[in-house]
Amino acid sequence: MSSPSGDGELPDGFDWLSLDPEEEVVWTGKPHSMSLVPALVVGVPLSLVLIGIPIIVAAYLSRENTEYVITTEALYVKRGVVSRDVKRVGFEKVQDTSYAQDFFGTQFGYGSVDISTAGGSGVELSFDNVEQPKRIQELVNERIRARSRGDAGDGESTADVLDDVLAELRAIRAAIEGDAAPDADGDSLAHDATAETDTVDGDEE
């Protein structure tokens, strides 16, 4: 498992990734080197008849051209040997996460993390053959929880927003009550003036 350098810069080869101004990289990685073992197990015996060589080469090129990134805002996957396919899923869309390890993955410490989205049909994005898949799943879940708490580091928290709303409501109420106070005093003065006029008229009679 790899991660960005301490100054927040991406490692070489991540020129395909375009981040928002406030978005920061949390983790970067690629398929585990031992994920090539199944291709070797199948490809080496078949290499005697030249069929296995393309299998091994394809598996190697696929691994070398696959990259994964977790940021404070989203998950990214880049694949493609000849062409380039980049997929992004924001944390606000993530509905469920899971991980799985096959026989070789259990033996060599790698597995796949699947990401399902709200309204999506099945798995929307997957980190295949990554080292410590359980840890990657936990990292994704931590970012989801951080975003739901509003403290992902990219703005005010939910509590701050609620405080601002309450303060605004109090200000509006104070303004309304302040405007109503002079009217109340004016009504009182008018009432006193009317009563005094009635008294004078009574004395004249």
Coordinates of C-alpha atoms in Angstrom, one line a residue:
M1 CA 0.0 0.0 0.0
S2 CA 1.4 3.4 -1.0
S3 CA 0.5 6.9 -0.1
P4 CA 1.3 10.4 -1.3
S5 CA 4.4 12.3 -0.1
G6 CA 4.3 14.4 3.0
D7 CA 3.9 17.7 1.0
G8 CA 0.6 16.4 -0.5
E9 CA 2.1 16.0 -4.0
L10 CA 1.1 13.0 -6.1
P11 CA 3.7 10.4 -7.0
D12 CA 5.0 10.4 -10.6
G13 CA 2.7 8.9 -13.2
F14 CA -0.5 10.4 -11.7
D15 CA -0.8 13.2 -14.3
W16 CA -4.2 11.7 -15.3
L17 CA -5.7 12.8 -12.0
S18 CA -7.4 16.2 -11.8
L19 CA -8.5 17.4 -8.3
D20 CA -10.6 20.2 -7.0
P21 CA -8.8 23.1 -5.2
E22 CA -9.7 21.9 -1.7
E23 CA -9.4 18.2 -2.5
E24 CA -6.5 16.3 -0.9
V25 CA -5.1 12.8 -1.6
V26 CA -5.4 10.4 1.2
W27 CA -4.1 7.2 -0.4
T28 CA -2.7 5.9 -3.7
G29 CA -2.0 2.4 -4.8
K30 CA -2.1 -0.3 -7.5
P31 CA -2.7 -4.1 -7.7
H32 CA -0.4 -6.1 -5.5
S33 CA 2.6 -7.6 -7.3
M34 CA 1.7 -11.1 -6.1
S35 CA -1.6 -10.8 -7.9
L36 CA 0.4 -11.9 -11.0
V37 CA 0.9 -15.4 -9.4
P38 CA -2.4 -16.8 -10.9
A39 CA -1.3 -15.7 -14.4
L40 CA 2.1 -17.3 -13.9
V41 CA 0.6 -20.5 -12.6
V42 CA -1.5 -20.8 -15.8
G43 CA 0.9 -19.1 -18.2
V44 CA 4.2 -20.7 -17.5
P45 CA 3.2 -24.3 -18.3
L46 CA 1.4 -23.0 -21.5
S47 CA 4.4 -21.0 -22.5
L48 CA 5.9 -24.2 -23.9
V49 CA 3.3 -23.9 -26.7
L50 CA 3.5 -20.1 -26.8
I51 CA 0.0 -19.6 -25.5
G52 CA 1.1 -18.8 -22.0
I53 CA 3.3 -15.9 -22.9
P54 CA 0.5 -13.5 -24.0
I55 CA -1.4 -14.4 -20.8
I56 CA 1.6 -13.4 -18.6
V57 CA 2.3 -10.2 -20.6
A58 CA -1.4 -9.2 -20.5
A59 CA -1.6 -9.6 -16.7
Y60 CA 1.7 -7.7 -16.2
L61 CA 0.6 -4.7 -18.5
S62 CA -2.8 -4.6 -16.8
R63 CA -1.3 -4.3 -13.4
E64 CA 1.3 -1.7 -14.4
N65 CA -1.4 0.5 -16.0
T66 CA -3.9 0.3 -13.2
E67 CA -3.9 2.9 -10.4
Y68 CA -6.2 3.7 -7.5
V69 CA -6.6 6.9 -5.5
I70 CA -8.6 7.9 -2.5
T71 CA -9.1 11.6 -1.8
T72 CA -11.0 13.6 0.8
E73 CA -13.9 13.8 -1.8
A74 CA -13.9 10.7 -4.0
L75 CA -12.6 7.4 -5.2
Y76 CA -10.7 7.1 -8.5
V77 CA -9.7 4.2 -10.7
K78 CA -7.5 4.4 -13.8
R79 CA -7.2 1.5 -16.1
G80 CA -6.1 0.8 -19.7
V81 CA -3.0 -0.4 -21.6
V82 CA -3.5 1.2 -25.0
S83 CA -6.4 3.5 -24.1
R84 CA -7.1 5.2 -20.7
D85 CA -10.3 4.8 -18.7
V86 CA -10.7 6.9 -15.5
K87 CA -13.7 6.5 -13.2
R88 CA -14.6 8.7 -10.3
V89 CA -17.2 8.0 -7.5
G90 CA -17.9 10.7 -4.9
F91 CA -18.3 9.7 -1.3
E92 CA -21.8 11.3 -1.3
K93 CA -22.9 8.6 -3.7
V94 CA -21.4 5.6 -1.9
Q95 CA -24.1 3.3 -0.4
D96 CA -22.1 0.2 0.6
T97 CA -18.6 -1.2 0.6
S98 CA -17.3 -4.8 0.8
Y99 CA -14.0 -6.7 0.3
A100 CA -13.2 -10.2 -0.8
Q101 CA -10.1 -12.4 -1.0
D102 CA -9.7 -15.6 -3.1
F103 CA -7.3 -18.4 -2.3
F104 CA -4.2 -16.7 -3.7
G105 CA -5.3 -13.3 -2.1
T106 CA -5.6 -14.9 1.3
Q107 CA -2.2 -16.5 0.9
F108 CA -0.4 -13.4 -0.3
G109 CA -2.3 -10.6 1.5
Y110 CA -4.3 -9.0 -1.3
G111 CA -8.0 -8.8 -2.3
S112 CA -10.6 -6.6 -3.9
V113 CA -12.7 -3.8 -2.4
D114 CA -16.1 -3.2 -4.1
I115 CA -18.0 0.1 -3.9
S116 CA -21.8 0.2 -4.5
T117 CA -23.6 3.5 -5.0
A118 CA -27.1 4.7 -4.1
G119 CA -29.4 4.1 -7.1
G120 CA -26.7 2.1 -8.9
S121 CA -27.0 -1.5 -10.1
G122 CA -24.5 -3.6 -8.3
V123 CA -20.8 -2.7 -7.9
E124 CA -20.1 0.7 -9.4
L125 CA -16.3 0.7 -8.8
S126 CA -13.7 -1.7 -7.5
F127 CA -10.1 -1.7 -6.3
D128 CA -8.9 -5.1 -7.5
N129 CA -6.1 -7.0 -6.0
V130 CA -5.0 -4.3 -3.6
E131 CA -2.8 -5.0 -0.6
Q132 CA -4.7 -5.1 2.8
P133 CA -8.2 -4.9 1.3
K134 CA -9.8 -4.7 4.8
R135 CA -7.7 -1.7 5.6
I136 CA -8.7 0.0 2.4
Q137 CA -12.4 -0.7 3.1
E138 CA -12.0 0.8 6.6
L139 CA -10.3 3.9 5.1
V140 CA -13.2 4.4 2.6
N141 CA -15.7 4.0 5.4
E142 CA -13.8 6.5 7.6
R143 CA -14.0 9.1 4.8
I144 CA -17.7 8.4 4.4
R145 CA -18.3 8.9 8.1
A146 CA -16.2 12.1 8.1
R147 CA -18.2 13.5 5.3
S148 CA -21.5 12.7 7.0
R149 CA -20.3 14.5 10.1
G150 CA -19.4 17.5 8.0
D151 CA -15.8 17.5 9.3
A152 CA -14.0 16.2 6.2
G153 CA -11.9 19.3 6.2
D154 CA -13.5 21.1 3.3
G155 CA -16.0 23.4 4.9
E156 CA -18.2 24.1 7.9
S157 CA -19.4 21.3 10.0
T158 CA -23.1 20.5 10.3
A159 CA -23.1 21.9 13.9
D160 CA -21.6 25.1 12.6
V161 CA -24.2 25.5 10.0
L162 CA -27.0 24.9 12.5
D163 CA -25.5 27.5 14.8
D164 CA -25.4 30.0 12.0
V165 CA -29.1 29.3 11.1
L166 CA -30.2 29.7 14.7
A167 CA -28.2 33.0 15.0
E168 CA -29.9 34.3 11.9
L169 CA -33.3 33.3 13.2
R170 CA -32.7 35.1 16.5
A171 CA -31.5 38.2 14.6
I172 CA -34.7 38.2 12.5
R173 CA -36.9 37.8 15.6
A174 CA -35.1 40.6 17.4
A175 CA -35.6 42.8 14.3
I176 CA -39.3 42.0 14.2
E177 CA -39.8 42.7 17.9
G178 CA -37.8 45.9 17.6
D179 CA -40.1 47.2 14.8
A180 CA -43.2 46.2 16.8
A181 CA -42.2 48.1 19.9
P182 CA -42.7 51.7 18.5
D183 CA -46.1 50.7 17.2
A184 CA -47.1 49.5 20.6
D185 CA -46.1 52.8 22.2
G186 CA -47.9 54.7 19.5
D187 CA -51.1 52.8 20.1
S188 CA -50.8 53.5 23.9
L189 CA -50.4 57.3 23.2
A190 CA -53.3 57.4 20.9
H191 CA -55.5 55.6 23.4
D192 CA -54.5 58.1 26.2
A193 CA -55.2 61.1 23.9
T194 CA -58.7 59.7 23.0
A195 CA -59.5 59.2 26.7
E196 CA -58.4 62.7 27.5
T197 CA -60.6 64.2 24.7
D198 CA -63.6 62.2 26.0
T199 CA -63.0 63.7 29.5
V200 CA -62.9 67.3 28.3
D201 CA -66.1 66.8 26.3
G202 CA -67.8 65.4 29.4
D203 CA -66.8 68.5 31.5
E204 CA -68.2 70.9 28.9
E205 CA -71.6 69.2 29.0

